[in-house]
Amino acid sequence: MSLDTKAVAHIATLARIRVPEQDLAGLAKELNGIMTWVEQLNEVDTTGVEPMTGVEQRGLPQRPDVVNDGAMPDKILANAPEPAHGFFTVPKVVE
Amino acid sequence: MSDNTKNLIEGRTGMWEVVLGLEVHAQVISKAKLFSGAATAFGAEPNSQVSLVDAAFPGMLPVINEICVEQAVRTGLGLNAEINLKSVFDRKNYFYADLPAGYQISQYTQPIVGKGTIILDLPDGSRREVGITRLHLEQDAGKSLHDQHPSKSYIDLNRAGVALMEIVSEPDMRSSDEAAAYLKKLRSILRYLGTCDGNMDEGSMRCDVNVSVRKPGDPYGTRCEIKNVNSIRYVAQAIEHEARRQIEIIEDGGTIKQETRLYDPNRGETRPMRSKEEAHDYRYFPDPDLLPLILEQSFVDGIKAGLPELPDAKHERFVKEFGLSDYDAGVLVAERETAAFYEQAAKGRDPKLTANWVISELFGLLNKEGKTITESPISAAQLGELVGLIQDNTISGRIAKEVFAAMLETGKSAPAIVEEKGLRQVTDTGAIDAAIDDILAKNADKVAEYRGGKDKLFGFFVGQVMKATGGKANPAMLNERLKAKLQG
């Protein structure tokens, strides 16, 4: 698998990272290097091994349906740049 | 699905078939959120029901709410669906101001519930089965308010992290009527199960509609997704408009672009959503903060054993056990509370008579007053008493309406009103005879006419005697005695 500059530009857009045109080729090379390195994993024969995303084998821990959190709007908004009337504010997003 | 000619839409180049699939987001009834201990109640002060997990502060870890899992399984069972004992949570990545983490925790390739079915009750009385593709658990996003400030959007994260069930149908529907019937039935089932309140006004049930058109027999056309339509009426309207729009484009030689659109009920049109134009690349991957969700079969069986009787089963029982018509049974079972009200009122009474009273008189009253069955000013027991009085001939059906009105006005019971107002039906033959004799004596000329062959006067005599008895004479007895006396 190999990434061209167009794919890198697309990924940058999805990640909301502004990448100048002249940097795309260099980034593509770097990303391709990382991918080639990861692709070495393909050399391992995983026939019959179920895919897993973690090493922990016990089930997902669950929590009772109890309200024991929240009720701290001041803390939630403490780092917001321009809170107003208890809301976060952001530049207008209109549909 | 073969006999679908009645649903086709006529275009310039012939008939078109609309193909519809629905994605419903149903808010799970739970006290706390899907992955945090913050409250879910509607209408709280902004950002007052937000935990650090919901606001995606660094290092916060999600822990799943066991009730939300149970509710999803319960809903799956209510939709006759496969329950997946192993399911996986994934991250769906996109940027939006009301999604603090930059991703939504959802389920992608391995949802908690797989294929199921739902039976639609269509307006013409027919029924049709529609496939459920899947149901998965996911987090809701926060709420954006765009009308509070000229250049800012306000963000409230109270809803962020609340558990949703996304219920996806197969593309099995072929008309806006069917889509509406699907939503009604799904809402009814969710309410019976107690897993979602189905309130579309408050956004606890939201609907996205996938619409495509094709010539009958052709493969599926390209679909457009209409987002967040917030009432059943608007869903039907949005479908009609979108189908027309697509047919026109194709008939003009164009092609449909797969896109997300928004329905504008004021202008009666759909338009593309700008924000979604390039957001379709969600880059799902398994959430490393959450292990796979493993359920025991015994857990599923336990929920199954505790399921309430659902609308279809109740419908069938009302028809079989109570002899109700399909129509009446359908009306009564649509809401769990209505069915419960009816069953309580009908206990020990004539079930058909009770059904008539609930459907015509009580519903008429509730409609007029804008009340739901749970707010009914007349209780099930009270209505049952009234029906009992009709059944045992204490009062006639006509008088019962008068009693019903008095019950509403005074809050008193039917028997008390009947006693108080002296409305008891006269079934004493002596009293009826006396009233008849009196009327016949006063109208000797008319009696002569009747006996001379003017049969139509019979109605006149009935009316006079009824009037004389204040409407309380038992109609059947009155007819019988009157006929005998006129012949004699």
PDB file of N, CA, C and O in Angstrom, chain B residues 15-17 19 174 212-221 250:
ATOM      1  N   MET B  15     -43.867   4.709 -15.044  1.00  0.00           N
ATOM      2  CA  MET B  15     -44.069   4.595 -13.603  1.00  0.00           C
ATOM      3  C   MET B  15     -42.742   4.390 -12.881  1.00  0.00           C
ATOM      4  O   MET B  15     -41.828   3.741 -13.391  1.00  0.00           O
ATOM      5  N   TRP B  16     -42.659   4.935 -11.687  1.00  0.00           N
ATOM      6  CA  TRP B  16     -41.470   4.823 -10.859  1.00  0.00           C
ATOM      7  C   TRP B  16     -41.820   4.212  -9.510  1.00  0.00           C
ATOM      8  O   TRP B  16     -42.896   4.433  -8.987  1.00  0.00           O
ATOM      9  N   GLU B  17     -40.835   3.471  -8.980  1.00  0.00           N
ATOM     10  CA  GLU B  17     -41.011   2.889  -7.661  1.00  0.00           C
ATOM     11  C   GLU B  17     -40.062   3.601  -6.690  1.00  0.00           C
ATOM     12  O   GLU B  17     -38.895   3.815  -7.004  1.00  0.00           O
ATOM     13  N   VAL B  19     -37.972   3.514  -3.256  1.00  0.00           N
ATOM     14  CA  VAL B  19     -37.401   2.527  -2.330  1.00  0.00           C
ATOM     15  C   VAL B  19     -36.929   3.269  -1.085  1.00  0.00           C
ATOM     16  O   VAL B  19     -36.165   4.234  -1.176  1.00  0.00           O
ATOM     17  N   ARG B 174     -41.982   1.017   0.346  1.00  0.00           N
ATOM     18  CA  ARG B 174     -42.228   1.477  -1.027  1.00  0.00           C
ATOM     19  C   ARG B 174     -43.135   2.699  -1.115  1.00  0.00           C
ATOM     20  O   ARG B 174     -43.520   3.096  -2.202  1.00  0.00           O
ATOM     21  N   SER B 212     -34.503   6.307  -2.651  1.00  0.00           N
ATOM     22  CA  SER B 212     -34.038   6.188  -4.027  1.00  0.00           C
ATOM     23  C   SER B 212     -35.247   5.829  -4.882  1.00  0.00           C
ATOM     24  O   SER B 212     -36.294   5.458  -4.361  1.00  0.00           O
ATOM     25  N   VAL B 213     -35.103   5.999  -6.195  1.00  0.00           N
ATOM     26  CA  VAL B 213     -36.198   5.637  -7.099  1.00  0.00           C
ATOM     27  C   VAL B 213     -35.656   4.719  -8.193  1.00  0.00           C
ATOM     28  O   VAL B 213     -34.456   4.714  -8.475  1.00  0.00           O
ATOM     29  N   ARG B 214     -36.558   3.922  -8.766  1.00  0.00           N
ATOM     30  CA  ARG B 214     -36.162   3.047  -9.876  1.00  0.00           C
ATOM     31  C   ARG B 214     -37.403   2.692 -10.674  1.00  0.00           C
ATOM     32  O   ARG B 214     -38.534   2.808 -10.175  1.00  0.00           O
ATOM     33  N   LYS B 215     -37.167   2.244 -11.913  1.00  0.00           N
ATOM     34  CA  LYS B 215     -38.270   1.663 -12.673  1.00  0.00           C
ATOM     35  C   LYS B 215     -38.518   0.275 -12.081  1.00  0.00           C
ATOM     36  O   LYS B 215     -37.550  -0.422 -11.742  1.00  0.00           O
ATOM     37  N   PRO B 216     -39.791  -0.123 -11.925  1.00  0.00           N
ATOM     38  CA  PRO B 216     -40.076  -1.417 -11.303  1.00  0.00           C
ATOM     39  C   PRO B 216     -39.246  -2.530 -11.955  1.00  0.00           C
ATOM     40  O   PRO B 216     -39.161  -2.599 -13.182  1.00  0.00           O
ATOM     41  N   GLY B 217     -38.643  -3.357 -11.139  1.00  0.00           N
ATOM     42  CA  GLY B 217     -37.849  -4.477 -11.653  1.00  0.00           C
ATOM     43  C   GLY B 217     -36.388  -4.145 -11.859  1.00  0.00           C
ATOM     44  O   GLY B 217     -35.555  -5.052 -11.956  1.00  0.00           O
ATOM     45  N   ASP B 218     -36.038  -2.861 -11.931  1.00  0.00           N
ATOM     46  CA  ASP B 218     -34.633  -2.478 -12.080  1.00  0.00           C
ATOM     47  C   ASP B 218     -33.884  -2.665 -10.756  1.00  0.00           C
ATOM     48  O   ASP B 218     -34.502  -2.771  -9.712  1.00  0.00           O
ATOM     49  N   PRO B 219     -32.533  -2.668 -10.825  1.00  0.00           N
ATOM     50  CA  PRO B 219     -31.774  -2.667  -9.569  1.00  0.00           C
ATOM     51  C   PRO B 219     -31.967  -1.342  -8.829  1.00  0.00           C
ATOM     52  O   PRO B 219     -32.435  -0.359  -9.420  1.00  0.00           O
ATOM     53  N   TYR B 220     -31.603  -1.333  -7.531  1.00  0.00           N
ATOM     54  CA  TYR B 220     -31.763  -0.116  -6.730  1.00  0.00           C
ATOM     55  C   TYR B 220     -31.057   1.073  -7.368  1.00  0.00           C
ATOM     56  O   TYR B 220     -29.959   0.943  -7.911  1.00  0.00           O
ATOM     57  N   GLY B 221     -31.663   2.249  -7.273  1.00  0.00           N
ATOM     58  CA  GLY B 221     -31.026   3.478  -7.740  1.00  0.00           C
ATOM     59  C   GLY B 221     -30.098   4.041  -6.668  1.00  0.00           C
ATOM     60  O   GLY B 221     -29.989   3.492  -5.574  1.00  0.00           O
ATOM     61  N   ILE B 250     -33.634  12.391 -13.129  1.00  0.00           N
ATOM     62  CA  ILE B 250     -33.342  11.250 -14.008  1.00  0.00           C
ATOM     63  C   ILE B 250     -34.059  11.421 -15.352  1.00  0.00           C
ATOM     64  O   ILE B 250     -33.494  11.168 -16.412  1.00  0.00           O
TER      65      ILE B 250
END
